[in-house]
Steps between C-alpha positions, in 0.01 A plus 500: 500500500840682400747556784814693601702315761727699722689266745649262243855389556802398284804312622822351370798311657692843570207602725532178707879556545414868605269362763705224635783766545269756684327270725808315611521505884180672523347228737163488332361153410480391138115493413499330165493128502656317197199377313379868507819629371479270199153626432619869515822426291276388227281797515811723506727320246271331248525689165283800527333455152409141584384535861446842660333673199266203418400517871420867462305449182298213675405735794449826269807680657600720245794666681732410769684753727817327579686518837830326587466175719812591694507681842882552492510865434304603820730279703825646383696724753728644235303770315749494198424131481144545532498769207701269268281205576173700459645614155582141407141391578327776329704442173379139522151609548535744200634215280213270590264777406667577181459161388135479565392872498127406417489283815716677768579815680721526802541645844860634591644360822650795692818503716360687796834476687569842300167676465633740237666225308151317526314790359747558217479144417097509497533827269729325261285200460164663481610781264727315268396135511118522565521323860150582667607546870741420776524150696635385817504177712396659832736664710861603396753353743232500755445872478136607454382761260339737753848657533525847341826396325284321234326819411712544169333168382138612584565841323616319193204266495274794529685690230469190258150414619590146515421248786724349760429108528617347835521132501525284829825404639640313806541693827827496705562163658440618853157616410357154449521388853134514537482231248750259677391152444259599237697563188179436293378835598798673327493619126174508318299344778497787728843682560560661190146677509595631854833648389357653178211657661687625819756661237217681332372617837828636596478709184152618583576587856832636420355769285623375164156537313461836706816651328441301154107527428555377150708195577347179391603173679395161396500177698378157419300214667185685522653773719685294753195530763507878491152548321327315780667715785402850405249540775750364760779716366282821531385394834875512609542836337202667668545330842866562538492865343760411246465826300660671799823354403493706190595235237150460369174687485253275396400139603690197370219391269522837317852428370431141443190579299692767303873378453479122537407264208495126519495205271328174527825286482485158686219297659193656656137451546209682312395688818856629532472672156149646572639646837784667321298655249258655766815598710708662221287523210512295168724778352775385745510153425699334207544137384816294552573140538833486653647284209641246544460469877126467464325347194387752243162308430410506864576866531277570193210295625526652844428846364254399242295296765514758777126617452603850399309691223620515139599854538695438824688204327582702186666767736703241706595286229622749250394871518648597831838358400500668160417841668766472777763381269404722210488217248 
């Protein structure tokens, strides 16, 4: 079954340099062991025509939406430096797409330190270069997007009618105390999902989707636990009379079902997929593999063996992304 994949990364040695400089003295432990780094380097740096594209063809992935595998832009404190770095990264993405237009499109990474500059960068890349949406690695310098200063970005996303993809990132070092002695719970095991889901909930309860009803936000990894918490979230809204704060007028599930889209990146079990479809609807799920962090062939088999109907699989694997990204 043909597939469009949305959380597919590209990298180079410059990105590694960016991250090394951005993470210096952050106090967050290194999570990638040397053997895994060798595996990732092969996926990133092997010739695209000899490795990545054949992998796509083997698994019927007809298009990858590229995102940069560097978190450095979001960690910078100097907005001018963040803007310059974002432009450099987006230029590299455009170059990679230009060499393989049949196989790739790209998200534009956004320098959210300066919301107006981020909105302008998004408009430039979408209107003039065919980028299909905005992209960030979680919070920007530990600032969360429920703040109204980010409204220019949401306005531009609504105007352009393109989505905003939020990828996981590490929290501040002092926020990992609960995991002390259990670093194995950090990263993709548990911590990234908590951080990303909390970020989305801040946007929900902070009224971002109330103010911007046409905003479309995408997160990966089967929704970072959110599809399975709708009842609990609504219970809190009702039991604590959250509407009286004046920021949102509907239960949290209303906004998550309307404004949130999720992708299938990473590992999950068949019942996880079925629950997500039941919670959000098959029209809000899209295929992704998280290449090269997760094996493309395993990602393809997971969705194909999930027990969903042919019609649901067609929506998730291809049609929803094609419609959302206007392909």
